[in-house]
Short mmCIF file of C-alpha atoms and ligand atoms in Angstrom, two decimals:
data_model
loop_
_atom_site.label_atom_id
_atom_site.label_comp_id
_atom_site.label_asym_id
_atom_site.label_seq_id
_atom_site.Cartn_x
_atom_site.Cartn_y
_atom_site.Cartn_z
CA UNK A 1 32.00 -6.61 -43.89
CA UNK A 2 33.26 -5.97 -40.10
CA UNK A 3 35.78 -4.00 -41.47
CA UNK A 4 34.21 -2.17 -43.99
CA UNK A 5 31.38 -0.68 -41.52
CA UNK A 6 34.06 -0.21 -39.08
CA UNK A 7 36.23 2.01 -41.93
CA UNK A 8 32.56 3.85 -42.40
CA UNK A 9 32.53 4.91 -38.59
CA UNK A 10 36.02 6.33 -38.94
CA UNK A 11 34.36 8.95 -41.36
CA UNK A 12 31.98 10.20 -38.47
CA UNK A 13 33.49 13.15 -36.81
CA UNK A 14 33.30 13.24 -32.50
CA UNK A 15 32.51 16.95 -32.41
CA UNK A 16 33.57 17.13 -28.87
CA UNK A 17 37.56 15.82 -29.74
CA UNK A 18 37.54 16.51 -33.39
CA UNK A 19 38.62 13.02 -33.91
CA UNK A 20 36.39 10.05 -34.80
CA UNK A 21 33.77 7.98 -33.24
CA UNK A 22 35.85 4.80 -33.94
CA UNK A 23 39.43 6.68 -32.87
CA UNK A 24 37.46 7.33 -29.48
CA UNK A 25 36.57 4.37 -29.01
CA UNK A 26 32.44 5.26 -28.70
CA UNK A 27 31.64 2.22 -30.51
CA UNK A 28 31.07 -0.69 -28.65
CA UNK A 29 29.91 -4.47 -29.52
CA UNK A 30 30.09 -4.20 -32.95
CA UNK A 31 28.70 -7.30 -34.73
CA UNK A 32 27.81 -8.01 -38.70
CA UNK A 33 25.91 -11.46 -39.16
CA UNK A 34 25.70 -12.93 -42.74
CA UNK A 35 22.19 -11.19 -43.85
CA UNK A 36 24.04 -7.99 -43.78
CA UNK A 37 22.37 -6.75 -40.19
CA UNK A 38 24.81 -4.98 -38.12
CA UNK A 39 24.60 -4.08 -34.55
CA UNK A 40 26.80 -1.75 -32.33
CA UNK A 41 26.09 0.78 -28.99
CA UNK A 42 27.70 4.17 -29.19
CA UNK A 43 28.98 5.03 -25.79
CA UNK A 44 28.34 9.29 -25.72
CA UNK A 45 29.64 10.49 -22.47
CA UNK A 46 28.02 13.81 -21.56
CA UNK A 47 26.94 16.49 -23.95
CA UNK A 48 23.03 16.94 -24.79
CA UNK A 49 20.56 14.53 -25.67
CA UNK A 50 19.76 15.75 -29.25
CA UNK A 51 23.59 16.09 -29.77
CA UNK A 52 24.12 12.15 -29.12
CA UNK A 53 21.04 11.53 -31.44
CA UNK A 54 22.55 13.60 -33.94
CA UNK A 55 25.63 11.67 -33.41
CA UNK A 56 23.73 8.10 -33.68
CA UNK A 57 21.84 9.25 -36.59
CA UNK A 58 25.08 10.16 -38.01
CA UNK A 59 26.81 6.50 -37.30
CA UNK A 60 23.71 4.43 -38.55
CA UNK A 61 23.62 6.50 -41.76
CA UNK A 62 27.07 5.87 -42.13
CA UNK A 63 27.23 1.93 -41.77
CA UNK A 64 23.95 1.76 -43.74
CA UNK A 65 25.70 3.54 -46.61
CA UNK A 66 28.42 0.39 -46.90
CA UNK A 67 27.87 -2.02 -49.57
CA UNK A 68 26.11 -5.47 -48.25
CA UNK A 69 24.42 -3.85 -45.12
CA UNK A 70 20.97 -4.10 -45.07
CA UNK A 71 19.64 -3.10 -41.37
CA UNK A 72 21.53 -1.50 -39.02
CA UNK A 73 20.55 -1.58 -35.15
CA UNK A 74 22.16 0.44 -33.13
CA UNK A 75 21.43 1.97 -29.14
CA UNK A 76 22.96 4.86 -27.84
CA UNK A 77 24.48 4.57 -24.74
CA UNK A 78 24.06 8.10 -24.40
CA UNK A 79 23.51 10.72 -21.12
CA UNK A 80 24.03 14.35 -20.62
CA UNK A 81 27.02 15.09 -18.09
CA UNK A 82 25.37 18.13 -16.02
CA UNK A 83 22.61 17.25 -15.30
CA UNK A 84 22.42 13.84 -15.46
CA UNK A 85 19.42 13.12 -17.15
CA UNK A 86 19.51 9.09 -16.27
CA UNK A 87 20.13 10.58 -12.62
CA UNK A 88 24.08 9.88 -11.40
CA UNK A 89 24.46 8.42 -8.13
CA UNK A 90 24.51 12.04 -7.36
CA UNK A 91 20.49 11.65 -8.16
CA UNK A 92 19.74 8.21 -7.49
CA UNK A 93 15.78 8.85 -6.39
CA UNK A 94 15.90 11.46 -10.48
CA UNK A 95 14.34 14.17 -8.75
CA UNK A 96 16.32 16.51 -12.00
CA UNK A 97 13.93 16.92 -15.19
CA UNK A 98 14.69 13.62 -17.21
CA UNK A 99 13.85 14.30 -20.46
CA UNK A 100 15.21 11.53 -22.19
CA UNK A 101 13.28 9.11 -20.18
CA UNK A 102 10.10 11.50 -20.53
CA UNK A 103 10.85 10.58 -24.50
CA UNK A 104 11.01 6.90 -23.13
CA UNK A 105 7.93 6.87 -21.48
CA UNK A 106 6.10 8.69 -24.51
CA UNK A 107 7.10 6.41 -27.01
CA UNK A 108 5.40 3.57 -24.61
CA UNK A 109 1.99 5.54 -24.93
CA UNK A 110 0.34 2.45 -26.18
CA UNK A 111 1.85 0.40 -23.26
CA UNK A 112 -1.18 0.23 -20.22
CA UNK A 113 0.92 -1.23 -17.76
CA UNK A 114 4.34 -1.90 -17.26
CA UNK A 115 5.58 -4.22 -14.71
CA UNK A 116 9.18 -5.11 -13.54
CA UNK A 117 10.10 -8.43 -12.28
CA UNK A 118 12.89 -8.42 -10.18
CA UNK A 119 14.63 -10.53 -7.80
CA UNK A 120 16.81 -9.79 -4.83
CA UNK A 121 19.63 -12.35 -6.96
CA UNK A 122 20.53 -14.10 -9.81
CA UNK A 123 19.11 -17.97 -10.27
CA UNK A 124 16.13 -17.53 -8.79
CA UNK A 125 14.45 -18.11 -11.83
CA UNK A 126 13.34 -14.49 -12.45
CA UNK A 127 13.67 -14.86 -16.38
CA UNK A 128 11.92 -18.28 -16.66
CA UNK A 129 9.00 -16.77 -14.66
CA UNK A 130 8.93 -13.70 -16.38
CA UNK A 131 8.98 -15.74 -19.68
CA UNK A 132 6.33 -18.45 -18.67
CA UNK A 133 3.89 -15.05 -16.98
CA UNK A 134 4.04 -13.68 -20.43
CA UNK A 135 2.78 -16.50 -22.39
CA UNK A 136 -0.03 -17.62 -19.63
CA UNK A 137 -1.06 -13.21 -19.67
CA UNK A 138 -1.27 -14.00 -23.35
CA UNK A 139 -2.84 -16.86 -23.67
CA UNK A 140 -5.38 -15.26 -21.29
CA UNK A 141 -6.27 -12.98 -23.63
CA UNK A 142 -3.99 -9.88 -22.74
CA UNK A 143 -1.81 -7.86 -24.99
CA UNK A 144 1.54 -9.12 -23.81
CA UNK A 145 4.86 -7.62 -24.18
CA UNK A 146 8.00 -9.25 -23.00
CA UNK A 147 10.83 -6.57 -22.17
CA UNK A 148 14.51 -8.92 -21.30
CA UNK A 149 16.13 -5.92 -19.69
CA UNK A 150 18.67 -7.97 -17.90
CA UNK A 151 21.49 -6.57 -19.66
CA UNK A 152 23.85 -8.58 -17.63
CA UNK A 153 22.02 -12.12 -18.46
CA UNK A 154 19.77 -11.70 -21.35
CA UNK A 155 17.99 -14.67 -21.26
CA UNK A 156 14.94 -14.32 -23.56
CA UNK A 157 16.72 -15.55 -26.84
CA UNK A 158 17.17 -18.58 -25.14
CA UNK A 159 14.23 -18.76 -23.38
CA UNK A 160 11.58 -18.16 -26.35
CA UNK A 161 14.00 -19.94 -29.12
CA UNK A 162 15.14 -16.66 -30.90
CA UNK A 163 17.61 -16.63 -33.42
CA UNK A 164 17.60 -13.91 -35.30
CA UNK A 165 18.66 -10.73 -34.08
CA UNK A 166 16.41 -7.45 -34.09
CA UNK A 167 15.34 -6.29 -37.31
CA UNK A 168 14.83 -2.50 -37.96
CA UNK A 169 11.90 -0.67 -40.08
CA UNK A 170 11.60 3.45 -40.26
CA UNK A 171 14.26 3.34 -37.86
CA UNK A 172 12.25 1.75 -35.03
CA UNK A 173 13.11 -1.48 -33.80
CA UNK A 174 10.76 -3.86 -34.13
CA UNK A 175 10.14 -6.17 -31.55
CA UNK A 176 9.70 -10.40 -32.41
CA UNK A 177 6.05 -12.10 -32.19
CA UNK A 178 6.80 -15.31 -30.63
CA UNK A 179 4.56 -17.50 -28.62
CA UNK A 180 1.42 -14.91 -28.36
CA UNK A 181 4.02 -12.34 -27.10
CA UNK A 182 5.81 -9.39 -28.27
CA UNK A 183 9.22 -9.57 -27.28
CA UNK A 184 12.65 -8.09 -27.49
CA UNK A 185 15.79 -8.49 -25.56
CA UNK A 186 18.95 -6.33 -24.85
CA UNK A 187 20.61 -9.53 -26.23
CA UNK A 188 19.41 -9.11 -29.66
CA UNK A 189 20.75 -5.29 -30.26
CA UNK A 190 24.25 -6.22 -28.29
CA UNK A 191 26.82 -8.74 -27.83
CA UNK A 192 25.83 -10.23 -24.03
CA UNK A 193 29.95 -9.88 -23.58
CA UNK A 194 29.61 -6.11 -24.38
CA UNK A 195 26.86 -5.42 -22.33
CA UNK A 196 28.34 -7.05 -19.36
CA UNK A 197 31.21 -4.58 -19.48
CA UNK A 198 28.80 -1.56 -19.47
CA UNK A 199 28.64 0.84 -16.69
CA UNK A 200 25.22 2.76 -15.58
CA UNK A 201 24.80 5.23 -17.51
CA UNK A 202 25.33 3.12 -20.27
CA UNK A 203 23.04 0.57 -18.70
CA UNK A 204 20.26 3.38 -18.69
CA UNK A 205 20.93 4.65 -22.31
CA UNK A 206 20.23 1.39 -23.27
CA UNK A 207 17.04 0.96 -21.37
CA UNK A 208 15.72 3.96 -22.31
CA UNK A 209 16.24 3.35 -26.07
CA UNK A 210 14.64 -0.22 -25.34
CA UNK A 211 11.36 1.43 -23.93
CA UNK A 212 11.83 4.20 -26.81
CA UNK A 213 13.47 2.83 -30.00
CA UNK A 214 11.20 -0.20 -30.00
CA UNK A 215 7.90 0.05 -32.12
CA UNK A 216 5.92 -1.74 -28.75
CA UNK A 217 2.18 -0.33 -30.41
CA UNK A 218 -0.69 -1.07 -27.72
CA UNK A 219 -0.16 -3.68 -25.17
CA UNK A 220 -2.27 -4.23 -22.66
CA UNK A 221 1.09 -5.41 -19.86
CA UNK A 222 4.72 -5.34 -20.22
CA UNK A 223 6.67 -7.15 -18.29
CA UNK A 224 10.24 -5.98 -18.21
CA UNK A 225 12.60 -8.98 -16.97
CA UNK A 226 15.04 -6.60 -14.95
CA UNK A 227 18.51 -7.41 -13.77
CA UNK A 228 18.92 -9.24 -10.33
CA UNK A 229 19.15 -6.66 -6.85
CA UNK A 230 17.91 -3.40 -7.76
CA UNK A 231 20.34 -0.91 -9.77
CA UNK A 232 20.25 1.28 -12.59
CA UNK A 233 17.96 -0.75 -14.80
CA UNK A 234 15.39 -0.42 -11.95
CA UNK A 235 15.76 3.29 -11.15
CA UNK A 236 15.36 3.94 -15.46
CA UNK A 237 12.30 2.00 -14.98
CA UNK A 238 10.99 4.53 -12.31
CA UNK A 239 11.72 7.46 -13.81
CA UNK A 240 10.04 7.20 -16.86
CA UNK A 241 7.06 6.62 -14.43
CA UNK A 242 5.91 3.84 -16.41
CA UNK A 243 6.13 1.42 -14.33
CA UNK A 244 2.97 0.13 -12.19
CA UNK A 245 4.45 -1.64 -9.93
CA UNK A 246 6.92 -4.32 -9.38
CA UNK A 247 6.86 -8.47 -8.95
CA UNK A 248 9.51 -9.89 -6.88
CA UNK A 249 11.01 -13.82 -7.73
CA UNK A 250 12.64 -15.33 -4.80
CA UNK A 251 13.60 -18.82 -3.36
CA UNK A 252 12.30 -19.72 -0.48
CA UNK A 253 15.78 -19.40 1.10
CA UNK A 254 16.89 -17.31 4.02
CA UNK A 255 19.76 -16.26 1.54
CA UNK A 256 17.84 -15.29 -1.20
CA UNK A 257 15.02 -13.54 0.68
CA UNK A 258 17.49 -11.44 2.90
CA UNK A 259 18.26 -9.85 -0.65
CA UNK A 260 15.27 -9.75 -1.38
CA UNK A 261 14.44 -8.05 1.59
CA UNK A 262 17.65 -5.36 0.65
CA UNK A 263 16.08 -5.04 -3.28
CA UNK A 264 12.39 -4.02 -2.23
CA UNK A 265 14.24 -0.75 -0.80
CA UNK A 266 14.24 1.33 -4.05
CA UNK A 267 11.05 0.13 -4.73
CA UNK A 268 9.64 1.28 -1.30
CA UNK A 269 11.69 4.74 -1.81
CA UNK A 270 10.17 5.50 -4.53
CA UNK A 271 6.66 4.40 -4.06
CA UNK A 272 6.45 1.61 -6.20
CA UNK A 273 3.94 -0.53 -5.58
CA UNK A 274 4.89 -3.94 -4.80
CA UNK A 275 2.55 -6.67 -6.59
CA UNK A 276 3.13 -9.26 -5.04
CA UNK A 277 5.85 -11.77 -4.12
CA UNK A 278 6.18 -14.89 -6.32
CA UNK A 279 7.88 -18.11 -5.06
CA UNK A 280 10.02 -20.61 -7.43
CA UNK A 281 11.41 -23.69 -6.80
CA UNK A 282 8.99 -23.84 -3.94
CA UNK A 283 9.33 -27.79 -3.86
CA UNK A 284 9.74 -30.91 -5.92
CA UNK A 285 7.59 -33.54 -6.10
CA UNK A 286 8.64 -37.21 -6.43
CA UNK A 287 6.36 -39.39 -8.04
CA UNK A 288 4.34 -40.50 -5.59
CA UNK A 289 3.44 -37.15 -4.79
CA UNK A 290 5.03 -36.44 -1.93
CA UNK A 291 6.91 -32.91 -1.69
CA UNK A 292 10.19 -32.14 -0.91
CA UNK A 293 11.18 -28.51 0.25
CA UNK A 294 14.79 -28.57 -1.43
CA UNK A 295 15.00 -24.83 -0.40
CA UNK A 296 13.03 -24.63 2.69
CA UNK A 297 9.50 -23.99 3.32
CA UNK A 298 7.04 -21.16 3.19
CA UNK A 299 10.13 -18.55 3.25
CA UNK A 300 8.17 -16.47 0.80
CA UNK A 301 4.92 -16.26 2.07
CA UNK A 302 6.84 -14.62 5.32
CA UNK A 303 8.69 -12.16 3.36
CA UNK A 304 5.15 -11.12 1.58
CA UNK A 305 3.46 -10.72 4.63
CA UNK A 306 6.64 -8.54 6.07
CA UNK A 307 6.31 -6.37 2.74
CA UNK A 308 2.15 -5.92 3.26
CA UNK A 309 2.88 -7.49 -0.27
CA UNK A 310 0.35 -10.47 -1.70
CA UNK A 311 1.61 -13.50 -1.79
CA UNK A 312 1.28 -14.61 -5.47
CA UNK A 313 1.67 -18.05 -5.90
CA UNK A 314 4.51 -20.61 -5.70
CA UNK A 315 6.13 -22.28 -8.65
CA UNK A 316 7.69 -26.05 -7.64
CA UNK A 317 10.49 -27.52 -9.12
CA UNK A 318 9.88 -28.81 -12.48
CA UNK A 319 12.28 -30.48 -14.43
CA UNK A 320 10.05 -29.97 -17.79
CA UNK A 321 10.17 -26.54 -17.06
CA UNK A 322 14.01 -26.36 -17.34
CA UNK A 323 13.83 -28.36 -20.32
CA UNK A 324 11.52 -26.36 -21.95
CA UNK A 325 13.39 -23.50 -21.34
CA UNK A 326 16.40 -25.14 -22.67
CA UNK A 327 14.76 -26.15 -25.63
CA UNK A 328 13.30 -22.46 -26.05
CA UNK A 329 9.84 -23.22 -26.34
CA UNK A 330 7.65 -22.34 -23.27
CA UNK A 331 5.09 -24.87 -21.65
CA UNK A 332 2.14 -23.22 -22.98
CA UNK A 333 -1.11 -25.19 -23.26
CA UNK A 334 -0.87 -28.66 -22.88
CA UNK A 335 -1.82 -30.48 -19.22
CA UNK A 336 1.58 -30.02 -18.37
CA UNK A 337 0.90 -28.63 -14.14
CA UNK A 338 3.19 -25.54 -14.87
CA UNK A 339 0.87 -23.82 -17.49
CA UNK A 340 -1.96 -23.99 -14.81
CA UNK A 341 0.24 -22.36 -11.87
CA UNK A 342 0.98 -19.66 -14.27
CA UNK A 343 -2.39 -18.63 -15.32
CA UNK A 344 -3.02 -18.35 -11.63
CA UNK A 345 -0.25 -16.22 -10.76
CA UNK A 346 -0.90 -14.22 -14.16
CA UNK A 347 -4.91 -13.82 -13.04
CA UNK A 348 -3.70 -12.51 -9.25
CA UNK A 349 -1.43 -10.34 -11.20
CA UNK A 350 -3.86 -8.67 -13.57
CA UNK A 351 -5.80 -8.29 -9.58
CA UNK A 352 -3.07 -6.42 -8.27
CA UNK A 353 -3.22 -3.85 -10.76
CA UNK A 354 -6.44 -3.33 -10.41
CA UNK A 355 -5.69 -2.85 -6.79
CA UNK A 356 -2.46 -0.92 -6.88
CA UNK A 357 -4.06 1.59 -9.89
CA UNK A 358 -7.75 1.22 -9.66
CA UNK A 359 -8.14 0.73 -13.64
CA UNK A 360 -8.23 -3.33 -15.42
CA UNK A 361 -5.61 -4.40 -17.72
CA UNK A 362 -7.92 -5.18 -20.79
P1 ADP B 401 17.32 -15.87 -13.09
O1 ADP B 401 16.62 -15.12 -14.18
O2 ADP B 401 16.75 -15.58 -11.73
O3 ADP B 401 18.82 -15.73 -13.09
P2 ADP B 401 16.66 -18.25 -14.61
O4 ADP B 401 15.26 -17.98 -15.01
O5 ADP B 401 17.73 -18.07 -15.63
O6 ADP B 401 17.04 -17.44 -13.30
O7 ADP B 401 16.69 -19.73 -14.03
C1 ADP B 401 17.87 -20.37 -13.59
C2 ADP B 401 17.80 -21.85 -13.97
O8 ADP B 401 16.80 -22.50 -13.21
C3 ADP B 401 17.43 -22.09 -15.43
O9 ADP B 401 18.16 -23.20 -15.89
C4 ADP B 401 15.95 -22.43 -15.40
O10 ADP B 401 15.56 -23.28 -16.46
C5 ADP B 401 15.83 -23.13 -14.06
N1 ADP B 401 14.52 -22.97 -13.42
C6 ADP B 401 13.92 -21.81 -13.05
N2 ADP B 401 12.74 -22.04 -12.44
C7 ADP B 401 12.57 -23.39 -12.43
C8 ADP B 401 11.55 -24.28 -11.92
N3 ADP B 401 10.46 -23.81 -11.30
N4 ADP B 401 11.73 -25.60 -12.11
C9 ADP B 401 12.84 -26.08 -12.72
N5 ADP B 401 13.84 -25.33 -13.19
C10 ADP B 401 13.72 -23.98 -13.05
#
């Protein structure tokens, strides 16, 4: 069927070359699974916003049309050249009109807050707190949304056991109920390969299109699991002005909190509140309770006092925890220690918003 959709993109016309979308290589990640779902990202350098809708509209009607397909999900990776409606590094703090990511932020209307986790590097276990936050804001009653934008990691299928890719109704995208949470991942509209190639305006389309194409209805917070160190992901994030504030994941480590020290920066540019500084892998406990600081001790709590940040809660080493990540099915409920420490740091969460915005979550 690969082929067949791909002989259907042929017949779309590029208007800027006169050739085709497939010829010019705009179609990226292009994927077909047996239920007759296909997925691809249409890379549209420059031109207007409503021409690379047009131009999407045009490719998704086309690979609908072939025999056998039943859903098609597809995300423009699309920006305007001059000016740079994502911002170019020409207009990193978006000070341009950014209408696009005005359309973003509209189409998250029912969307109270929207958070960002972020972490100054990779392993820090941004995803798996971001994941197990979710669940305990849900179980606490909140309406949760789970938003895996870490395009070059997507760790949410594995994380909440998802299979199946997105599926795709009145040409929304609908997002998967899983564990109390709504939930969708870059990794379910694109091959993780693909993505990992992308550069950042492509990075941004696809954010954007995330917070827009993506039938989120009313949620009470959003957590958006961003990619590690602060880039484009983060700067989409601010300039659809969505975004409450930010929660930072760190080690205790000097290493990993001298990033994180570098990653608050955009944050603190742009006047984005900080929420608070979570700390993972904080220790492990042997079974006779004593506790070991594998990574060093109370690094965290230093780097949220240096911020003026509040220190949300530390997260020890639990080998259930990997597991259950592994396994994709969250420690939720139970007596198991973890599901406790995350309904604290979820309740001192839901605090900081009050304090950073003056309104509740519920
Ligand atoms: P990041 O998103 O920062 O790259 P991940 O969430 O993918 O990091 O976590 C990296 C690895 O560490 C995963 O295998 C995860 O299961 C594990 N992990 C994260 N936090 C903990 C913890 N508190 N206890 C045990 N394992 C953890």
């Amino acid at each position: 069927m690969a082929i067949r959709v791909r002989n259907a993109l042929a017949q779309v016309a590029n208007p800027k070359t006169g050739r085709n979308i497939i010829a010019d290589g705009l179609v990226q990640g292009l994927t077909t699974n047996d239920d007759g779902k296909v997925r691809f990202a249409l890379e549209v350098a420059g031109g207007s916003a409503g021409d690379a809708d047009m131009l999407l509209a045009a490719a998704k009607k086309a690979a609908l049309a072939v025999d056998g397909v039943s859903a098609v999900a597809a995300v423009a990776t699309a920006h305007s050249a001059a000016p740079s409606p994502t911002g170019g590094h020409d207009n990193p703090l978006g000070v341009r009109k950014k209408p696009q990511i005005e359309q973003a932020a509209e189409a998250m209307a029912g969307v109270k807050h929207v958070i960002a986790i972020a972490s100054g590097k990779g392993g820090v276990g941004k995803s798996t707190v971001a994941a197990n936050l979710a669940v305990a804001l849900a179980a606490a009653g909140y309406k949760t949304g789970l938003l895996d934008a870490d395009i070059y990691g997507p760790s949410l299928p594995t994380l909440f056991g998802l299979k199946d890719k997105a599926t795709v109704r009145d040409g929304k995208i609908l997002p998967v109920e899983a564990h109390g949470v709504r939930a969708m991942s870059i990794g379910m509209l694109v091959d993780p390969d693909q993505a990992l190639a992308w550069r950042g305006p492509m990075v941004m389309g696809a954010l954007r299109q995330l917070m827009s194409d993506v039938d989120w209805g009313t949620l009470d917070v959003m957590l958006v699991d961003t990619p590690p160190g602060t880039g484009d992901a983060h700067l989409s994030l601010i300039q659809s002005k969505r975004l409450t504030g930010a929660v930072i994941v760190s080690t205790p480590q000097e290493m990993a909190l001298a990033d994180v020290r570098r990653g608050v920066a955009l944050f603190r540019k742009t006047e984005t509140p900080i929420l608070g500084v979570i700390e993972n892998m904080a220790w492990l406990e042997t079974p006779d309770g004593e506790r070991h600081y594998v990574f060093g001790k109370g690094g965290a709590t230093r780097v949220a006092q240096e911020l003026g940040a509040p220190f949300l809660g530390a997260v020890p080493l639990y080998p259930e925890l990997r597991e259950a990540s592994d396994a994709g099915a969250p420690l939720a409920g139970g007596d198991h220690p973890a599901v406790k420490t995350f309904a604290q740091i979820a309740d001192k969460i839901i605090a900081a918003i009050q304090g950073a915005t003056g309104s509740t979550a519920e």
